[in-house]
Amino acid sequence: MESAIKINVVRNILAANNQIAEQTRRELRERKITAVNLMSSPGSGKTAILERTLEKLHRQIPCGVIEGDIATTLDAERLIRFQAPIVQINTEPFGGDCHLSASAVRQALADLPLDKIRLLFIENVGNLVCPAEFDIGETAKVVVFSLPEGEDKPLKYPLMFRESKLCLLNKIDLAGVLDANLDRIQLNVHQVNPQMKIIPISARTGEGVDEWTEWLTQLMAL
Amino acid sequence: MESAIKINVVRNILAANNQIAEQTRRELRERKITAVNLMSSPGSGKTAILERTLEKLHRQIPCGVIEGDIATTLDAERLIRFQAPIVQINTEPFGGDCHLSASAVRQALADLPLDKIRLLFIENVGNLVCPAEFDIGETAKVVVFSLPEGEDKPLKYPLMFRESKLCLLNKIDLAGVLDANLDRIQLNVHQVNPQMKIIPISARTGEGVDEWTEWLTQLMAL
């Protein structure tokens, strides 16, 4: 009984969500804004990667950021120094939602100077499950997969890896210390999503940042 | 409209969940079984800690395990060698739930030889958000917080840290490499939950495992 009601309502919510996401996607396309939905487990380094990205790109390409968190404005504060327009969404007042929804993103868009933005980063709530289920109108989904999380994560959280176009394999500077099996990681990613591009990156050392910003530039040209 | 419907149903589901959780709690108490609900982000080391724990404890105290994952039986397979009874719950057939529910745990309990178990570990789905919202009838909630996730996690995921009795600060062997600020971590944990006990631990080196099993023994004596 419980689960029947739940599935029913979740379907309705997803349909409503997807409708709003499509509106957003259309509007962003008309405005020639490329939007990247950045997703990962908590603490995988989404904000640290954004710091590196804005540092490198924002002078050439006008960027904007939507920060999604359950609580606090800690992530947004870390990005203020780059002087890109930022809006923070806190989901705590909305029942502590563990993901961004299309309507939350739509509200945030209204607070951004869209005519001054070409590349929009949407940092989702730290969660390897639910964000993958909710279309928010992005151009592309990108999953950040942090090396210390272990090789099996693509197999255990397949939807996230199936939905994403790119996998940023972060904290690659720890590969030696962790004795990580990079071949196994690549194998596991491609078992779930054979087309997935993987960029090893380190927000700490800057390794891989060039390849990532190159990928972004290509995405914008599509 | 969307959110009004959602909140309504979520409340119903939570009420139904809590009722089943209370039944489980009563039954486990009558059977003198202590149940630990182990929660964390994906890849924080819950299974690795369980490996260390079973290795040390299972000969003295009969343990049982319920493994919660969206997909795969990878975690359960890692624990088979300890010959403790294990049941794997996969939430994928139930819409890919990002947390265990009281009813899923109740079904799993029916498959365990409860008269042979004194200490039951329930490894929740890797997620720092939703598992904290669902009572599954456990004796105590324990959060595993992995050092590479960064110092701000307690502030950003407050419910998880508020609901848990103990914080296992895992991958403590990486403290030097990561240049981690342990005082700041402790401060952030206690800002959210002033009573929280923190045990630094490394499933890799075995550091802290004695203190953790000592804590478990005390929990069983309560």
XYZ file of C-alpha atoms in Angstrom:
444
model
C 0.000 0.000 0.000
C 2.695 2.371 1.104
C 4.860 1.775 -1.935
C 1.952 1.961 -4.384
C 1.049 5.467 -3.213
C 4.675 6.493 -3.263
C 5.421 5.379 -6.823
C 2.307 7.075 -8.068
C 3.196 10.426 -6.609
C 6.861 10.187 -7.509
C 5.789 9.696 -11.133
C 3.633 12.812 -11.018
C 6.439 14.812 -9.503
C 8.908 13.566 -12.090
C 6.539 14.466 -14.950
C 6.033 17.969 -13.538
C 9.761 18.291 -12.987
C 10.618 17.247 -16.538
C 8.189 19.764 -17.984
C 9.853 22.621 -16.110
C 13.291 21.264 -17.048
C 12.328 21.364 -20.736
C 11.272 25.019 -20.399
C 14.629 25.810 -18.820
C 16.526 23.905 -21.508
C 14.691 25.819 -24.258
C 15.331 29.175 -22.622
C 19.017 28.456 -22.023
C 19.417 27.357 -25.649
C 17.796 30.545 -26.912
C 20.125 32.571 -24.750
C 23.126 30.505 -25.905
C 23.970 29.474 -22.359
C 25.618 26.104 -21.780
C 24.661 24.586 -18.424
C 26.622 21.857 -16.666
C 24.994 19.853 -13.870
C 27.865 18.834 -11.586
C 27.031 15.841 -9.397
C 28.887 13.594 -6.939
C 29.027 12.112 -3.455
C 29.560 14.566 -0.618
C 33.143 15.747 -0.462
C 34.249 14.525 -3.885
C 35.548 17.968 -4.759
C 32.863 19.631 -6.893
C 33.472 23.049 -5.343
C 37.252 22.663 -5.448
C 37.006 21.834 -9.170
C 34.787 24.885 -9.674
C 37.401 27.052 -7.966
C 40.035 25.835 -10.446
C 37.618 26.193 -13.356
C 36.515 29.756 -12.598
C 40.117 30.775 -11.934
C 41.053 29.599 -15.402
C 37.940 30.348 -17.482
C 36.013 33.255 -16.060
C 38.261 35.928 -17.597
C 37.677 34.507 -21.100
C 34.156 33.122 -20.780
C 31.577 34.780 -18.546
C 30.494 32.100 -16.065
C 27.659 31.849 -13.576
C 27.066 29.431 -10.713
C 24.080 27.906 -8.970
C 25.117 26.238 -5.718
C 22.867 23.506 -4.348
C 23.183 22.466 -0.715
C 20.861 21.226 1.965
C 22.217 23.800 4.387
C 24.871 26.539 4.653
C 26.323 28.916 2.067
C 29.853 27.549 2.569
C 30.323 26.512 -1.060
C 29.051 29.800 -2.500
C 31.374 31.708 -0.168
C 34.369 29.808 -1.535
C 33.530 31.038 -5.036
C 32.742 34.697 -4.324
C 36.321 35.856 -5.008
C 36.000 35.011 -8.712
C 33.258 37.636 -9.066
C 31.055 35.412 -11.191
C 27.355 35.752 -10.379
C 26.311 33.078 -7.845
C 22.977 31.999 -6.432
C 22.790 29.575 -3.520
C 19.853 27.188 -3.224
C 19.342 25.645 0.222
C 16.940 22.719 0.131
C 16.519 22.558 3.924
C 13.401 24.774 3.926
C 11.920 22.399 1.312
C 12.161 19.302 3.488
C 15.927 18.919 3.096
C 15.667 17.622 -0.469
C 18.686 15.497 -1.334
C 18.830 16.794 -4.924
C 18.071 19.912 -6.959
C 14.749 20.020 -8.792
C 13.915 21.802 -12.026
C 11.715 24.283 -10.189
C 14.402 25.170 -7.638
C 16.849 25.796 -10.504
C 14.231 27.843 -12.334
C 13.776 30.086 -9.310
C 17.533 30.513 -9.028
C 17.813 31.426 -12.733
C 15.479 34.364 -12.131
C 18.099 35.792 -9.764
C 20.988 35.519 -12.233
C 21.963 38.127 -14.891
C 21.460 35.626 -17.726
C 22.438 38.080 -20.459
C 25.922 38.190 -18.930
C 26.452 34.421 -18.688
C 27.676 31.971 -21.353
C 28.634 29.027 -19.164
C 26.526 28.079 -16.150
C 27.691 25.605 -13.529
C 25.009 24.024 -11.382
C 26.560 22.265 -8.405
C 24.039 19.719 -7.214
C 23.555 18.474 -3.640
C 26.262 15.976 -2.655
C 24.558 12.653 -3.338
C 25.386 9.867 -5.768
C 21.769 8.709 -6.094
C 18.838 11.123 -6.375
C 20.331 14.033 -8.383
C 20.667 11.646 -11.345
C 16.890 11.104 -11.347
C 15.967 14.769 -11.745
C 16.401 16.596 -15.029
C 17.070 20.246 -14.210
C 17.311 21.495 -17.797
C 21.090 21.213 -18.050
C 23.047 20.829 -21.300
C 25.117 17.992 -19.833
C 25.462 16.071 -16.602
C 28.984 15.560 -15.254
C 29.805 13.176 -12.415
C 32.782 13.818 -10.161
C 34.110 10.503 -8.872
C 36.681 10.836 -6.151
C 39.454 8.255 -6.076
C 39.237 7.530 -2.309
C 35.618 6.402 -2.805
C 36.830 3.126 -4.275
C 36.714 1.328 -7.580
C 33.255 -0.222 -7.264
C 31.184 2.960 -7.215
C 30.058 2.951 -10.890
C 28.653 -0.563 -10.407
C 26.903 0.352 -7.157
C 25.455 3.670 -8.360
C 24.817 2.875 -12.022
C 22.169 5.513 -12.815
C 24.521 8.395 -11.986
C 27.188 6.998 -14.279
C 24.691 6.097 -16.994
C 23.191 9.606 -17.089
C 26.460 11.531 -17.158
C 28.408 12.485 -20.281
C 31.721 12.922 -18.517
C 33.406 11.484 -15.448
C 35.926 13.684 -13.672
C 38.109 11.281 -11.707
C 39.177 13.639 -8.930
C 41.901 13.467 -6.261
C 44.057 11.650 -8.792
C 47.085 12.962 -6.842
C 46.226 10.309 -4.202
C 46.515 7.410 -6.693
C 49.934 6.348 -5.368
C 49.067 6.605 -1.664
C 45.804 4.727 -2.190
C 47.387 2.119 -4.465
C 44.376 2.664 -6.739
C 43.705 0.409 -9.711
C 42.942 2.913 -12.466
C 42.362 0.215 -15.098
C 39.715 -1.369 -12.893
C 38.019 2.013 -12.394
C 37.931 2.625 -16.143
C 36.573 -0.880 -16.713
C 33.816 -0.359 -14.131
C 32.841 3.037 -15.559
C 32.653 1.630 -19.077
C 30.721 -1.436 -17.959
C 27.918 0.911 -16.915
C 28.397 3.531 -19.642
C 30.603 2.414 -22.576
C 30.600 5.941 -24.110
C 31.705 7.721 -20.962
C 34.718 9.997 -21.265
C 36.948 9.979 -18.166
C 39.276 12.844 -17.264
C 41.658 12.228 -14.348
C 41.902 15.492 -12.441
C 43.247 16.945 -9.227
C 41.713 20.125 -7.907
C 44.651 20.223 -5.502
C 47.542 20.077 -7.981
C 45.739 21.372 -11.074
C 46.391 18.178 -13.060
C 43.731 17.597 -15.720
C 42.169 21.055 -15.418
C 43.242 21.978 -18.960
C 41.632 18.868 -20.403
C 38.431 19.608 -18.466
C 38.180 23.224 -19.625
C 38.926 22.034 -23.176
C 35.972 19.632 -22.866
C 33.787 22.513 -21.652
C 34.779 24.655 -24.629
C 33.838 21.833 -26.983
C 30.512 21.391 -25.220
C 29.796 25.106 -25.714
C 30.531 24.791 -29.437
C 27.938 22.044 -29.932
C 0.906 22.165 -5.755
C 3.619 19.675 -6.496
C 5.345 20.218 -3.173
C 2.094 20.166 -1.176
C 1.259 16.689 -2.452
C 4.789 15.528 -1.874
C 5.027 16.638 1.750
C 1.698 15.050 2.510
C 2.683 11.662 1.188
C 6.162 11.784 2.664
C 4.568 12.313 6.082
C 2.341 9.270 5.603
C 5.259 7.160 4.512
C 7.367 8.316 7.450
C 4.568 7.520 9.911
C 4.115 4.027 8.438
C 7.883 3.546 8.440
C 8.232 4.560 12.086
C 5.525 2.153 13.157
C 7.316 -0.781 11.543
C 10.627 0.435 12.973
C 9.146 0.389 16.478
C 7.982 -3.217 15.995
C 11.494 -4.169 14.926
C 13.047 -2.334 17.871
C 10.745 -4.157 20.303
C 11.474 -7.525 18.789
C 15.236 -6.991 18.733
C 15.146 -5.875 22.387
C 13.195 -8.984 23.398
C 15.736 -11.117 21.574
C 18.613 -9.165 23.178
C 20.033 -8.220 19.795
C 21.895 -4.929 19.474
C 21.515 -3.394 16.012
C 23.840 -0.757 14.578
C 22.719 1.301 11.567
C 25.942 2.192 9.730
C 25.564 5.206 7.450
C 27.847 7.362 5.301
C 28.564 8.837 1.874
C 29.393 6.344 -0.859
C 32.915 5.017 -0.480
C 33.557 6.201 3.064
C 34.577 2.713 4.122
C 31.538 1.173 5.819
C 32.218 -2.281 4.367
C 35.961 -2.056 5.028
C 35.197 -1.204 8.668
C 32.801 -4.151 8.840
C 35.539 -6.425 7.522
C 37.831 -5.318 10.366
C 34.991 -5.569 12.881
C 33.875 -9.080 11.968
C 37.484 -10.245 11.847
C 37.942 -9.096 15.423
C 34.530 -9.698 17.007
C 32.712 -12.524 15.303
C 34.588 -15.275 17.150
C 33.548 -13.831 20.539
C 30.190 -12.305 19.717
C 27.883 -13.854 17.125
C 27.307 -11.155 14.513
C 24.891 -10.792 11.637
C 24.844 -8.357 8.723
C 22.209 -6.720 6.549
C 23.784 -5.097 3.491
C 21.881 -2.264 1.824
C 22.763 -1.262 -1.715
C 20.913 0.068 -4.713
C 22.506 -2.565 -6.925
C 25.053 -5.415 -6.799
C 26.009 -7.837 -4.019
C 29.621 -6.631 -3.998
C 29.591 -5.606 -0.346
C 27.987 -8.823 0.884
C 30.543 -10.837 -1.093
C 33.377 -9.063 0.710
C 31.981 -10.249 4.047
C 31.164 -13.869 3.224
C 34.545 -15.175 4.411
C 33.715 -14.318 8.035
C 30.848 -16.816 7.965
C 28.447 -14.518 9.761
C 24.891 -14.685 8.415
C 24.351 -11.981 5.753
C 21.315 -10.757 3.871
C 21.669 -8.342 0.968
C 18.911 -5.818 0.256
C 18.972 -4.274 -3.222
C 16.715 -1.252 -3.480
C 16.866 -1.074 -7.293
C 13.690 -3.154 -7.784
C 11.931 -0.716 -5.422
C 12.631 2.385 -7.504
C 16.302 2.604 -6.535
C 15.585 3.896 -3.049
C 18.513 5.889 -1.745
C 18.080 4.600 1.808
C 16.903 1.530 3.706
C 13.345 1.566 5.030
C 11.965 -0.161 8.100
C 9.954 -2.560 5.954
C 12.954 -3.586 3.835
C 14.912 -4.298 7.019
C 11.967 -6.226 8.457
C 11.874 -8.461 5.378
C 15.612 -9.041 5.641
C 15.303 -9.945 9.339
C 12.958 -12.801 8.405
C 15.846 -14.341 6.444
C 18.350 -14.184 9.320
C 18.787 -16.807 12.085
C 17.988 -14.281 14.824
C 18.426 -16.756 17.667
C 22.095 -17.032 16.687
C 22.828 -13.281 16.509
C 23.730 -10.886 19.329
C 25.135 -7.991 17.309
C 23.539 -6.978 14.025
C 25.187 -4.565 11.615
C 22.930 -2.886 9.092
C 24.976 -1.196 6.375
C 22.770 1.458 4.841
C 22.880 2.712 1.233
C 25.790 5.102 0.681
C 24.154 8.485 1.103
C 24.729 11.248 3.651
C 21.159 12.552 3.430
C 18.116 10.265 3.267
C 19.165 7.308 5.455
C 19.170 9.679 8.447
C 15.465 10.393 7.900
C 14.338 6.767 8.139
C 14.193 4.935 11.457
C 14.811 1.250 10.730
C 14.463 0.019 14.311
C 18.183 0.131 15.131
C 19.666 0.433 18.627
C 22.043 3.171 17.490
C 22.947 5.074 14.359
C 26.644 5.423 13.540
C 27.979 7.760 10.865
C 31.223 6.986 9.057
C 32.863 10.237 8.002
C 35.795 9.779 5.682
C 38.650 12.255 6.027
C 39.016 12.976 2.262
C 35.405 14.267 2.227
C 36.547 17.483 3.879
C 36.027 19.289 7.148
C 32.722 20.990 6.316
C 30.546 17.889 5.931
C 28.894 17.955 9.403
C 27.719 21.529 8.739
C 26.429 20.679 5.271
C 24.686 17.423 6.223
C 23.546 18.278 9.748
C 20.712 15.741 10.137
C 23.023 12.770 9.668
C 25.390 14.049 12.334
C 22.559 15.072 14.662
C 20.906 11.638 14.526
C 24.038 9.560 15.057
C 25.457 8.541 18.435
C 28.975 7.955 17.179
C 31.147 9.301 14.390
C 33.809 6.989 13.004
C 36.369 9.305 11.397
C 37.719 6.887 8.799
C 40.815 6.942 6.562
C 42.661 8.677 9.392
C 45.879 7.232 7.906
C 45.523 9.897 5.167
C 45.564 12.790 7.682
C 49.171 13.714 6.883
C 48.869 13.479 3.094
C 45.645 15.493 3.136
C 46.983 18.047 5.615
C 43.654 17.619 7.419
C 42.658 19.919 10.274
C 41.375 17.448 12.878
C 40.548 20.185 15.404
C 38.320 21.869 12.836
C 36.564 18.559 12.079
C 35.891 17.966 15.770
C 34.627 21.526 16.149
C 32.265 21.121 13.176
C 30.934 17.763 14.433
C 30.288 19.206 17.895
C 28.691 22.335 16.517
C 25.965 20.115 15.053
C 25.922 17.487 17.815
C 27.715 18.509 21.034
C 27.333 15.000 22.558
C 28.816 13.142 19.590
C 31.655 10.761 20.341
C 34.320 10.672 17.601
C 36.623 7.698 17.052
C 39.432 8.205 14.506
C 39.824 4.934 12.663
C 41.570 3.411 9.668
C 40.115 0.295 8.129
C 43.369 0.088 6.192
C 45.862 0.102 9.069
C 43.559 -1.097 11.855
C 44.055 2.064 13.925
C 41.045 2.762 16.165
C 39.413 -0.631 15.611
C 39.918 -1.577 19.293
C 38.235 1.598 20.481
C 35.325 0.985 18.089
C 34.754 -2.616 19.191
C 35.017 -1.453 22.829
C 32.262 1.085 22.080
C 30.138 -1.703 20.549
C 30.593 -3.878 23.629
C 29.447 -1.002 25.851
C 26.436 -0.434 23.598
C 25.489 -4.103 23.984
C 25.678 -3.804 27.775
C 23.177 -0.911 27.883
